[in-house]
Coordinates of C-alpha atoms in Angstrom, one line a residue:
Chain A
M1 CA 21.7 -2.8 -51.9
K2 CA 22.3 -1.2 -48.7
I3 CA 20.2 -2.0 -45.7
R4 CA 18.4 1.0 -44.7
A5 CA 18.2 1.8 -41.0
L6 CA 16.5 3.8 -38.5
I7 CA 17.5 4.7 -34.9
I8 CA 15.0 5.0 -32.5
D9 CA 15.7 6.2 -29.0
D10 CA 14.4 9.0 -26.7
E11 CA 18.2 10.1 -25.7
P12 CA 19.9 11.9 -28.0
P13 CA 23.4 10.7 -26.9
A14 CA 22.0 7.0 -27.0
R15 CA 21.2 7.6 -30.9
K16 CA 24.5 9.3 -31.5
K17 CA 26.5 6.3 -30.2
I18 CA 24.6 3.7 -32.6
R19 CA 25.1 6.5 -35.4
H20 CA 28.9 6.6 -34.5
L21 CA 29.2 2.7 -34.4
L22 CA 27.8 2.3 -37.9
K23 CA 30.2 5.0 -39.2
N24 CA 32.3 2.5 -41.1
E25 CA 29.7 0.1 -41.6
S26 CA 29.3 -0.3 -45.6
R27 CA 26.1 -2.3 -45.6
V28 CA 24.1 -0.1 -43.4
E29 CA 23.1 3.4 -44.4
I30 CA 21.3 5.2 -41.7
I31 CA 17.7 7.1 -43.1
G32 CA 16.8 8.8 -40.1
E33 CA 16.3 9.0 -36.4
A34 CA 13.4 9.4 -34.0
G35 CA 13.2 10.6 -30.6
D36 CA 9.8 9.1 -29.3
G37 CA 7.2 6.5 -30.5
L38 CA 4.8 8.6 -32.3
T39 CA 7.4 10.0 -34.6
A40 CA 9.0 6.7 -34.8
V41 CA 5.8 5.1 -36.2
E42 CA 5.2 7.6 -38.6
A43 CA 9.2 7.4 -39.9
I44 CA 8.9 4.0 -40.1
D45 CA 5.4 4.0 -42.2
R46 CA 6.9 6.9 -44.4
L47 CA 10.5 5.8 -44.9
K48 CA 9.9 1.9 -44.7
P49 CA 13.5 0.8 -43.5
N50 CA 14.8 -2.6 -43.4
L51 CA 16.2 -2.1 -40.0
I52 CA 15.5 -0.3 -37.0
F53 CA 17.7 0.1 -33.7
L54 CA 14.4 0.2 -31.2
D55 CA 14.5 1.4 -27.7
I56 CA 12.0 -0.1 -25.6
Q57 CA 11.5 2.3 -22.9
M58 CA 10.4 5.6 -24.6
P59 CA 7.8 8.3 -23.6
K60 CA 4.2 8.6 -25.3
M61 CA 4.8 4.8 -26.8
S62 CA 7.1 2.1 -25.6
G63 CA 9.2 0.3 -28.5
F64 CA 6.6 -2.5 -28.6
E65 CA 3.8 -0.2 -29.0
V66 CA 5.6 1.4 -31.9
L67 CA 6.1 -2.1 -33.7
Q68 CA 2.4 -2.9 -33.3
A69 CA 1.2 0.3 -34.7
V70 CA 3.5 0.1 -37.9
E71 CA 2.2 -1.6 -41.0
K72 CA 5.2 -2.9 -42.5
K73 CA 7.6 -4.6 -39.9
P74 CA 11.3 -4.2 -40.2
L75 CA 13.8 -6.2 -39.1
V76 CA 14.7 -5.2 -35.6
I77 CA 17.5 -4.8 -32.9
F78 CA 15.9 -4.0 -29.4
T79 CA 17.9 -2.1 -27.4
T80 CA 17.3 -1.4 -23.4
A81 CA 19.1 -0.4 -20.4
Y82 CA 16.9 -2.7 -18.1
D83 CA 13.8 -4.3 -18.7
Q84 CA 13.6 -7.9 -17.3
Y85 CA 10.4 -9.0 -18.5
A86 CA 11.4 -7.8 -22.2
L87 CA 14.6 -9.6 -21.8
K88 CA 12.9 -13.0 -20.9
A89 CA 10.6 -12.5 -23.7
F90 CA 13.5 -11.9 -26.5
D91 CA 15.5 -15.1 -25.0
V92 CA 12.5 -17.4 -25.4
R93 CA 12.5 -16.5 -29.0
A94 CA 16.1 -16.3 -29.5
L95 CA 15.9 -12.6 -30.6
D96 CA 18.7 -10.4 -30.5
Y97 CA 18.8 -7.4 -28.4
L98 CA 21.6 -4.9 -27.0
L99 CA 21.9 -3.9 -23.5
K100 CA 23.1 -0.5 -22.9
P101 CA 25.8 0.3 -22.6
F102 CA 27.3 -2.1 -25.4
D103 CA 30.5 -2.0 -27.0
E104 CA 31.5 -2.3 -30.7
T105 CA 32.0 -5.9 -30.6
R106 CA 28.8 -6.5 -29.2
F107 CA 27.1 -4.1 -31.5
Q108 CA 28.9 -5.9 -34.3
E109 CA 27.5 -9.2 -33.7
A110 CA 24.1 -8.3 -33.3
L111 CA 24.5 -6.5 -36.5
D112 CA 25.8 -9.5 -38.5
R113 CA 23.3 -11.7 -36.7
V114 CA 20.4 -9.7 -38.1
I115 CA 21.9 -9.1 -41.4
D116 CA 22.2 -12.9 -41.6
T117 CA 18.3 -13.4 -40.9
R118 CA 17.5 -11.5 -43.8
K119 CA 17.5 -14.9 -45.8
D120 CA 14.6 -16.2 -43.8
Q121 CA 12.7 -13.0 -43.3
N122 CA 9.7 -14.9 -42.4
E123 CA 10.8 -16.8 -39.3
V124 CA 12.3 -13.3 -37.9
H125 CA 8.5 -12.1 -38.6
Q126 CA 6.8 -14.7 -36.9
K127 CA 9.0 -14.3 -33.6
I128 CA 8.0 -10.7 -33.6
T129 CA 4.2 -11.3 -34.1
D130 CA 4.7 -13.8 -31.1
L131 CA 6.4 -11.3 -29.0
L132 CA 3.9 -8.5 -30.1
E133 CA 0.8 -11.0 -29.0
E134 CA 2.3 -11.7 -25.7
F135 CA 2.8 -8.1 -25.1
Q136 CA -0.8 -7.8 -26.2
S137 CA -1.6 -10.3 -23.5
Q138 CA 0.0 -8.6 -20.6
Q139 CA -1.5 -5.3 -21.2
T140 CA -4.6 -3.8 -19.2
H141 CA -7.2 -1.8 -21.0
I142 CA -5.8 1.0 -23.1
H143 CA -6.5 4.4 -22.4
R144 CA -5.8 5.7 -25.8
L145 CA -6.0 4.6 -29.3
L146 CA -3.3 5.6 -32.2
L147 CA -5.0 6.5 -35.2
K148 CA -3.7 7.3 -38.4
S149 CA -5.4 9.6 -41.0
S150 CA -4.2 10.6 -44.2
G151 CA -0.8 10.4 -43.3
K152 CA -1.0 12.1 -39.8
I153 CA -0.7 10.0 -36.8
F154 CA -2.1 10.9 -33.4
F155 CA -3.5 9.6 -30.1
V156 CA -7.4 9.6 -29.4
K157 CA -8.0 9.4 -25.5
T158 CA -10.6 6.7 -24.8
D159 CA -12.3 8.9 -22.3
D160 CA -13.2 11.4 -25.4
I161 CA -14.7 8.4 -27.2
Q162 CA -18.7 8.9 -26.7
W163 CA -19.8 5.9 -28.7
I164 CA -18.1 3.3 -31.5
E165 CA -20.1 1.9 -34.4
A166 CA -19.0 -0.9 -36.3
E167 CA -18.7 -1.2 -40.0
E168 CA -17.2 -4.1 -41.3
K169 CA -13.4 -4.3 -40.6
Y170 CA -14.0 -0.7 -39.5
V171 CA -15.1 1.2 -36.6
H172 CA -16.3 4.7 -36.4
L173 CA -15.2 6.6 -33.2
H174 CA -17.3 9.3 -32.2
T175 CA -16.0 11.7 -29.9
T176 CA -17.3 14.8 -28.7
K177 CA -15.9 16.7 -31.8
E178 CA -15.2 14.6 -34.4
C179 CA -15.8 11.1 -36.2
Y180 CA -12.9 9.2 -37.0
L181 CA -12.6 5.9 -38.8
H182 CA -10.1 3.4 -37.6
R183 CA -9.2 -0.1 -39.0
E184 CA -10.0 -2.5 -36.5
T185 CA -12.8 -5.0 -35.9
M186 CA -15.4 -4.2 -33.3
N187 CA -14.6 -7.5 -31.5
S188 CA -10.8 -6.8 -31.4
L189 CA -11.4 -3.2 -30.1
A190 CA -14.1 -4.3 -27.7
S191 CA -11.5 -6.7 -25.9
K192 CA -9.0 -3.8 -25.5
L193 CA -11.4 -1.3 -23.8
D194 CA -12.0 -0.8 -20.2
P195 CA -15.2 -2.9 -19.4
K196 CA -16.1 -0.8 -16.7
Q197 CA -16.6 2.1 -18.9
F198 CA -17.1 0.8 -22.4
I199 CA -20.3 -1.7 -22.9
R200 CA -21.7 -3.3 -25.9
V201 CA -25.4 -2.4 -26.4
H202 CA -25.8 -3.8 -29.9
R203 CA -23.9 -6.0 -32.2
S204 CA -22.7 -2.5 -34.0
Y205 CA -22.5 -0.6 -31.0
I206 CA -20.5 0.1 -28.2
V207 CA -21.2 3.0 -25.7
N208 CA -19.1 5.2 -23.1
L209 CA -21.2 5.0 -20.0
D210 CA -20.0 8.5 -19.0
S211 CA -21.8 9.7 -22.2
V212 CA -24.8 8.2 -21.8
K213 CA -27.8 10.8 -20.9
E214 CA -30.8 8.9 -20.6
L215 CA -32.4 5.5 -21.4
Q216 CA -36.0 5.7 -23.1
P217 CA -38.5 2.7 -23.2
W218 CA -39.4 2.1 -26.8
S219 CA -42.4 0.1 -27.9
H220 CA -42.7 -4.0 -27.1
G221 CA -40.1 -3.9 -24.1
D222 CA -37.3 -2.1 -26.3
Y223 CA -35.0 0.6 -25.2
V224 CA -33.3 3.5 -26.8
I225 CA -30.5 4.9 -25.3
I226 CA -29.8 8.7 -25.5
L227 CA -26.4 10.0 -25.6
K228 CA -24.9 13.2 -24.5
D229 CA -24.2 14.9 -27.9
G230 CA -28.0 13.7 -28.9
A231 CA -27.3 10.4 -30.7
K232 CA -29.9 7.7 -30.2
L233 CA -28.9 4.0 -30.2
N234 CA -30.9 0.7 -30.0
L235 CA -30.2 -1.6 -27.1
G236 CA -29.8 -4.8 -28.5
R237 CA -32.0 -7.6 -27.0
S238 CA -29.3 -9.7 -26.1
Y239 CA -27.0 -6.9 -24.3
R240 CA -30.0 -5.7 -22.4
E241 CA -29.5 -7.6 -19.3
R242 CA -25.7 -6.4 -19.0
F243 CA -26.3 -2.8 -19.7
M244 CA -29.2 -2.6 -17.1
E245 CA -26.7 -4.2 -14.6
V246 CA -24.0 -1.8 -15.3
F247 CA -26.1 1.1 -16.2
G248 CA -28.2 0.8 -12.7
K249 CA -25.3 1.1 -10.7
Chain B
M1 CA -10.0 -26.2 31.8
S2 CA -11.8 -22.8 31.8
Y3 CA -11.0 -20.4 34.3
Q4 CA -14.5 -20.4 35.8
I5 CA -14.3 -24.2 36.6
K6 CA -10.9 -23.8 37.7
K7 CA -11.5 -20.9 39.9
W8 CA -14.8 -22.6 41.6
L9 CA -12.8 -25.9 42.1
I10 CA -10.1 -24.0 43.8
L11 CA -12.7 -22.3 46.1
F12 CA -14.2 -25.4 47.0
G13 CA -10.9 -27.1 47.8
I14 CA -10.5 -23.7 50.4
C15 CA -13.6 -24.4 51.7
T16 CA -13.1 -27.9 52.4
F17 CA -9.7 -27.3 53.8
V18 CA -11.4 -24.6 56.3
G19 CA -14.0 -27.4 57.4
L20 CA -11.3 -29.8 58.0
F21 CA -9.4 -27.1 59.7
S22 CA -11.7 -25.9 62.0
F23 CA -13.0 -29.6 62.4
S24 CA -9.5 -30.4 64.2
A25 CA -9.6 -27.1 66.2
Y26 CA -12.7 -28.1 67.8
Q27 CA -11.9 -31.6 68.3
A28 CA -8.8 -30.5 70.0
S29 CA -10.7 -28.0 71.8
F30 CA -13.2 -30.6 73.3
L31 CA -10.4 -33.2 73.9
M32 CA -9.0 -30.2 76.0
E33 CA -12.2 -29.7 77.8
Q34 CA -12.7 -33.5 78.3
E35 CA -16.1 -33.2 76.7
S36 CA -17.1 -36.4 74.6
V37 CA -18.8 -34.9 71.4
P38 CA -18.7 -37.6 68.7
A39 CA -16.1 -36.7 65.7
V40 CA -18.8 -37.1 63.2
V41 CA -21.1 -34.4 64.9
I42 CA -18.3 -32.1 64.7
L43 CA -17.5 -33.1 61.1
I44 CA -21.0 -32.3 60.2
N45 CA -20.9 -29.1 62.0
E46 CA -18.0 -27.7 60.5
F47 CA -18.6 -28.9 56.9
T48 CA -22.1 -27.6 56.8
G49 CA -20.8 -24.2 58.0
S50 CA -18.0 -23.9 55.1
Y51 CA -20.1 -25.3 52.5
S52 CA -23.0 -23.2 53.1
Y53 CA -20.6 -20.7 52.7
F54 CA -19.3 -21.9 49.7
L55 CA -23.1 -22.2 48.3
L56 CA -23.2 -18.2 49.0
L57 CA -19.7 -17.3 47.6
P58 CA -21.3 -16.5 44.2
F59 CA -23.3 -13.8 45.5
I60 CA -20.7 -12.6 48.0
L61 CA -18.2 -12.5 45.0
F62 CA -20.5 -10.7 42.9
F63 CA -21.0 -8.2 45.5
I64 CA -17.6 -7.3 46.3
E65 CA -16.8 -7.3 42.5
R66 CA -19.5 -4.7 42.1
M67 CA -19.2 -2.8 45.0
R68 CA -15.4 -1.7 44.6
F69 CA -13.8 0.3 47.4
S70 CA -12.4 3.9 46.2
R71 CA -11.1 6.9 47.7
T72 CA -14.1 8.8 46.9
N73 CA -16.9 6.3 47.6
W74 CA -16.1 4.8 51.1
Y75 CA -18.4 6.6 53.1
W76 CA -21.2 4.9 51.9
M77 CA -19.4 1.6 50.2
V78 CA -18.5 0.8 54.1
P79 CA -22.1 1.1 55.4
S80 CA -23.2 -0.7 52.2
H81 CA -20.9 -3.9 52.8
I82 CA -21.8 -4.0 56.7
V83 CA -25.3 -4.4 55.6
F84 CA -24.2 -7.0 53.2
T85 CA -22.1 -8.9 55.6
M86 CA -25.5 -8.9 58.0
M87 CA -27.9 -10.0 55.4
S88 CA -25.3 -12.6 53.9
S89 CA -24.5 -13.9 57.8
V90 CA -28.2 -14.4 58.8
T91 CA -28.7 -16.2 55.4
H92 CA -25.7 -18.3 56.2
T93 CA -26.9 -19.2 59.5
M94 CA -30.1 -20.1 58.5
L95 CA -28.5 -22.2 55.5
M96 CA -26.3 -24.1 58.2
T97 CA -29.0 -24.4 60.6
V98 CA -31.5 -26.1 58.1
S99 CA -28.6 -28.4 56.6
R100 CA -27.6 -29.5 60.6
V101 CA -31.3 -30.4 61.5
W102 CA -31.5 -32.4 58.3
L103 CA -28.2 -34.4 58.9
Y104 CA -28.7 -34.9 62.6
N105 CA -32.1 -36.1 62.1
K106 CA -30.5 -38.7 59.0
F107 CA -28.2 -39.7 61.4
D108 CA -29.9 -39.9 64.4
F109 CA -27.9 -37.7 66.6
G110 CA -31.4 -36.1 67.9
T111 CA -32.5 -32.9 67.4
Y112 CA -30.2 -29.9 66.5
D113 CA -29.8 -27.1 69.2
L114 CA -29.7 -24.0 67.7
G115 CA -29.4 -22.2 71.2
E116 CA -31.0 -18.8 71.8
P117 CA -31.5 -17.5 68.2
Y118 CA -31.0 -14.1 68.6
Y119 CA -27.5 -14.5 70.1
R120 CA -26.7 -17.4 67.7
F121 CA -26.8 -14.8 64.9
V122 CA -24.7 -12.4 66.7
M123 CA -22.3 -14.8 67.3
E124 CA -22.3 -16.0 63.8
Y125 CA -21.9 -12.5 62.7
H126 CA -19.0 -11.9 64.2
K127 CA -17.2 -14.9 62.5
Q128 CA -18.7 -13.8 59.3
F129 CA -17.5 -10.5 59.7
L130 CA -13.8 -11.5 59.8
I131 CA -14.4 -14.2 56.7
Y132 CA -16.0 -11.6 55.1
C133 CA -13.1 -9.0 55.4
S134 CA -10.4 -11.8 54.4
V135 CA -12.4 -12.8 51.3
V136 CA -12.5 -8.8 50.3
V137 CA -8.9 -8.7 50.8
A138 CA -8.3 -12.0 48.6
V139 CA -10.4 -10.6 45.9
Y140 CA -8.3 -7.4 45.7
V141 CA -5.1 -9.2 46.0
V142 CA -6.0 -12.0 43.1
D143 CA -7.0 -8.7 40.9
Y144 CA -3.9 -6.8 41.8
Y145 CA -1.8 -9.8 40.8
R146 CA -4.0 -10.4 37.3
K147 CA -3.9 -6.8 36.2
N148 CA -0.1 -6.6 36.9
R149 CA 0.3 -9.7 34.6
E150 CA -1.5 -8.0 31.8
R151 CA 0.4 -5.0 32.1
E152 CA 3.5 -7.0 31.5
K153 CA 2.0 -9.0 28.9
K154 CA 1.1 -5.7 27.2
A155 CA 4.2 -4.1 27.7
A156 CA 6.1 -7.2 25.9
E157 CA 3.5 -6.8 23.1
L158 CA 4.7 -3.1 23.0
Q159 CA 8.2 -4.0 23.0
L160 CA 7.6 -6.2 20.2
T161 CA 5.7 -3.5 17.9
A162 CA 8.8 -1.3 18.7
A163 CA 10.8 -3.8 17.2
Q164 CA 8.9 -4.1 14.2
L165 CA 8.7 -0.2 13.4
Q166 CA 12.5 -0.5 13.6
S167 CA 12.9 -3.4 11.2
Q168 CA 10.0 -1.3 9.0
L169 CA 12.2 1.8 8.7
V170 CA 15.4 -0.3 7.7
Q171 CA 13.4 -1.8 5.2
A172 CA 12.1 1.6 4.1
Q173 CA 15.6 2.8 3.9
L174 CA 16.6 -0.1 1.8
Q175 CA 14.1 0.2 -0.7
S176 CA 14.5 4.1 -1.2
L177 CA 18.2 3.2 -1.6
K178 CA 17.3 0.7 -4.1
G179 CA 14.8 3.4 -5.9
Q180 CA 17.6 5.8 -6.0
L181 CA 19.9 3.3 -7.6
Q182 CA 17.5 2.5 -10.1
P183 CA 19.5 0.2 -12.8
H184 CA 17.4 1.9 -15.6
F185 CA 19.1 5.2 -14.6
L186 CA 22.3 3.9 -14.1
F187 CA 22.7 1.6 -17.2
N188 CA 21.2 4.7 -19.3
T189 CA 23.7 7.1 -17.8
L190 CA 26.6 4.7 -18.3
N191 CA 25.4 4.3 -21.9
M192 CA 25.5 8.1 -22.4
I193 CA 28.7 8.3 -21.2
S194 CA 30.1 5.6 -23.5
S195 CA 28.4 7.6 -26.3
F196 CA 30.4 10.9 -25.3
M197 CA 33.9 8.9 -25.2
Y198 CA 33.5 8.6 -28.9
E199 CA 33.5 12.5 -29.6
D200 CA 33.7 14.3 -26.3
V201 CA 36.1 12.7 -23.9
K202 CA 36.2 15.6 -21.3
K203 CA 32.4 15.6 -21.4
A204 CA 32.3 11.9 -20.8
D205 CA 34.9 12.3 -17.9
K206 CA 32.9 14.9 -16.4
M207 CA 29.8 12.8 -16.4
M208 CA 31.8 10.0 -15.0
A209 CA 32.9 12.2 -11.9
Q210 CA 29.4 13.2 -11.5
L211 CA 28.0 9.9 -11.6
S212 CA 30.6 8.6 -9.1
T213 CA 29.8 11.8 -6.8
M214 CA 26.0 10.9 -6.8
L215 CA 26.6 7.2 -6.3
R216 CA 29.0 8.0 -3.1
M217 CA 26.8 10.4 -1.6
L218 CA 24.0 7.8 -1.8
L219 CA 26.4 5.0 -0.4
E220 CA 27.9 7.3 2.3
H221 CA 24.6 9.2 3.3
S222 CA 22.2 6.4 3.0
D223 CA 21.4 6.1 6.9
W224 CA 21.2 10.0 7.5
Q225 CA 17.5 10.8 7.9
E226 CA 18.0 14.1 7.5
V227 CA 20.3 16.7 5.6
T228 CA 20.9 20.5 4.8
L229 CA 19.1 21.6 2.0
K230 CA 22.6 22.6 0.7
H231 CA 23.4 18.9 0.7
E232 CA 20.3 17.9 -0.7
L233 CA 20.6 20.2 -3.6
V234 CA 23.9 19.3 -4.2
F235 CA 22.5 15.8 -5.0
L236 CA 19.6 17.2 -6.9
N237 CA 21.8 19.3 -9.1
L238 CA 24.1 16.0 -9.9
Y239 CA 21.1 14.4 -10.8
L240 CA 19.6 16.9 -13.2
D241 CA 22.8 17.8 -15.1
I242 CA 23.1 14.1 -15.8
M243 CA 19.3 14.3 -17.0
R244 CA 19.6 17.1 -19.0
A245 CA 23.0 15.8 -20.7
R246 CA 20.6 12.7 -21.5
F247 CA 17.6 14.3 -22.8
E248 CA 19.5 17.6 -23.8
D249 CA 16.4 20.3 -24.5
K250 CA 13.7 18.2 -23.8
L251 CA 14.1 18.8 -20.0
K252 CA 13.9 22.6 -18.8
T253 CA 14.1 23.0 -14.6
D254 CA 14.1 25.9 -12.5
I255 CA 15.1 26.0 -9.0
Q256 CA 14.0 29.1 -6.6
L257 CA 15.5 28.8 -3.2
G258 CA 14.9 31.7 -0.8
A259 CA 17.8 33.6 0.6
G260 CA 19.6 32.0 3.6
L261 CA 18.0 28.6 3.6
E262 CA 21.0 26.7 2.5
L263 CA 21.3 25.5 6.3
A264 CA 17.6 24.4 6.5
I265 CA 17.3 21.0 7.5
V266 CA 15.1 18.7 5.4
P267 CA 14.7 14.9 5.0
N268 CA 17.4 13.0 3.2
L269 CA 16.5 12.5 -0.5
I270 CA 13.4 14.6 -0.4
L271 CA 13.3 16.5 -3.7
Q272 CA 15.2 14.0 -6.2
P273 CA 12.7 11.2 -6.3
L274 CA 9.9 14.1 -6.6
V275 CA 11.8 15.4 -9.7
E276 CA 12.5 12.1 -11.0
N277 CA 8.8 11.1 -10.7
A278 CA 7.9 14.1 -12.9
I279 CA 10.0 13.1 -15.5
K280 CA 9.0 9.7 -15.5
H281 CA 5.5 10.7 -15.5
N282 CA 5.4 12.8 -18.2
D283 CA 3.4 11.3 -21.0
F284 CA 4.4 14.0 -23.5
E285 CA 1.0 14.3 -24.8
R286 CA 0.4 18.2 -23.6
S287 CA 4.2 19.1 -24.6
D288 CA 7.3 17.7 -25.8
I289 CA 9.1 19.2 -23.1
T290 CA 9.6 18.2 -19.3
A291 CA 9.4 21.5 -17.4
V292 CA 10.1 20.8 -13.6
R293 CA 9.9 23.9 -11.5
I294 CA 11.3 23.6 -7.7
R295 CA 10.4 26.4 -5.4
I296 CA 11.6 26.4 -1.5
Y297 CA 10.7 29.2 0.9
K298 CA 10.2 30.0 4.7
E299 CA 7.1 31.3 5.9
N300 CA 6.7 31.7 9.8
S301 CA 8.2 28.6 11.2
F302 CA 7.6 26.6 8.4
L303 CA 9.6 25.5 5.6
F304 CA 7.6 24.9 2.2
L305 CA 8.9 22.7 -0.5
F306 CA 7.2 22.8 -3.9
V307 CA 7.8 20.7 -6.8
S308 CA 5.7 21.3 -10.1
D309 CA 5.6 19.8 -13.4
N310 CA 3.9 20.0 -16.9
G311 CA 3.0 16.5 -17.3
P312 CA -0.6 15.0 -17.2
G313 CA -1.4 16.6 -13.9
F314 CA -3.8 15.6 -11.0
N315 CA -7.2 14.2 -11.4
G316 CA -7.7 14.7 -7.7
N317 CA -7.4 11.0 -6.8
V318 CA -4.6 11.2 -4.2
A319 CA -4.8 7.5 -3.5
S320 CA -4.0 6.5 -7.2
L321 CA -1.2 9.0 -7.2
L322 CA 0.4 7.4 -4.1
E323 CA -0.1 3.9 -5.8
K324 CA 1.6 4.7 -8.9
G325 CA 5.2 5.4 -7.5
I326 CA 6.3 3.1 -4.3
G327 CA 8.4 6.7 -3.5
L328 CA 5.5 9.0 -3.1
S329 CA 3.7 6.5 -0.3
N330 CA 7.1 5.8 1.4
M331 CA 7.8 9.7 1.5
K332 CA 4.4 10.1 3.3
E333 CA 5.3 7.7 5.9
R334 CA 8.7 9.3 6.4
L335 CA 7.4 12.6 6.8
F336 CA 5.0 11.5 9.4
R337 CA 7.9 9.5 11.2
L338 CA 9.9 12.4 11.1
Y339 CA 7.6 15.1 12.0
G340 CA 4.1 13.6 13.0
E341 CA 1.3 15.9 12.7
E342 CA 3.5 18.8 11.9
H343 CA 4.1 18.0 8.4
Q344 CA 2.0 18.6 5.3
L345 CA 2.1 16.5 2.0
E346 CA -0.7 18.0 -0.8
F347 CA -1.1 17.5 -4.2
S348 CA -2.5 20.2 -6.8
K349 CA -2.6 21.3 -10.1
S350 CA 0.5 23.3 -11.1
Q351 CA 0.6 26.5 -13.0
D352 CA 1.6 24.8 -16.0
G353 CA -1.5 22.4 -15.7
G354 CA 0.6 19.6 -14.3
L355 CA 0.8 18.2 -11.1
Q356 CA 2.3 20.2 -7.9
I357 CA 3.4 18.6 -4.9
M358 CA 3.8 20.8 -1.7
I359 CA 5.6 19.6 1.2
K360 CA 5.5 21.5 4.4
I361 CA 7.5 20.8 7.3
P362 CA 8.8 22.6 10.4
Y363 CA 11.9 24.9 10.0
K364 CA 14.7 24.0 11.6
T365 CA 18.6 24.6 10.7
A366 CA 21.7 23.0 10.9
A367 CA 22.9 25.1 13.7
Q368 CA 19.6 24.3 15.8
K369 CA 19.9 20.7 15.5
Q370 CA 23.2 20.7 17.1

């Protein structure tokens, strides 16, 4: 069976070049192209390619973010013009990449090698998981979240999120207009958000400080947080001190 | 040793020297007159004189420092100083007399004879006046010398700052040069050219020539501070041609140039970095297309350059904007260096909701410059 490949690059000539180099390659079938990260995530989830050619610097989302967002991670040949940080990360893990501009020989070499690794896919996947973990740890707080809802993929700005409610392995993101269900644990999400803006007020709640309207005393020294959209959230006892400290400012 | 201790040790030395000096003068004078006065008595007389003066010196110096002569205050400064010399002279004579009486007594030279007190004071005043005058002169001379030395030190420091500024300038130039030759831009452009070679050799050839012209302009004119607008636009268009080839229909540009402005003088490499920023910082959230508009016109004696985009826009925080790209803060410094307070660099929301950068500089043309 042929390897089904997807080409992801924000520059059309760069995609064309890869297409051209694959013209006489009988092992590989090109199933599509994507010109930005968001389209790429959607295309990977939908088409489930075996192999992607992935440019690292792209608008909307970087290549790494694309890999993070997709459910089933395909084999990857990274392409980049210049990114010392990424190259170092690839070298450490013996992951193959193409430096632009590359010639036919170099391209063939990378392709042969990646096809070869299909035998031990687990090892390759482990390497990529490692890589993404390192990338995640390098990142500062996120400013938007990639959501998938009934086949649609879109961003939600963290600024628009008023409060977050946990429900087992999912979270409900309450924005001014809508409520989104997002598959991520509360702890994982909390670690990515800017702690100056988002604060945990309860085992199951995180609030955006900008959307807090007032704090009302309740019985027995408990408090209720009233948000601008009218929602009322209990302030958990163990979170009270920290909240007062931040909110008082 | 602190300056104060040193100063008083030197003054004490001078007083001792004056005492010894006048001792030898009187000794010689008595020998000349063939009078027999014991040397110890002369020594006591002269040293009580000079050391009494030493005791009064702090007050005298304080007075001289405070009551400075100047062209406008001499008419009351001179009388004040004369009154002061009278007072200090009387005090000095009294101090001297008391110490002589005590020492004569102690060493059994009999009682000290002051003579007729009134004439004594008058006589001492004459001596005191001359001494006072020389102290005033000495204070002013030392003062002048010290100020001069400070000025020299300051001049040397200024020279150092100038040298540092020069090196900063060179560094900024290097940095901006490096900024232009962004490896990312260069390698992606080369990749595009290599892609064209498979299907459109002529286009590849054209792009290669354009990239070369761009690089040549950068290398040859990197030390020019200012260029004509025509030159600047040639460079910008080369850059835009390459970017449009790379991104095809994702990049839209519009350049509006006021009539007859080709020879206007602008800072070298002022437009291209701004356009590059606009392209780079578009996060495509609002539109899949980057639209950059450049508007240049003259009003009164100023040249206005506007670069606006349809990117994420401007949240009013200039500081974070300047932080974002090293280019912008560098540009601000450059504009200030070139035009001082006469320039303006402003950020606002553009028509399309993106960022608009306005640069206002004094209008001059290539002809005027020569």
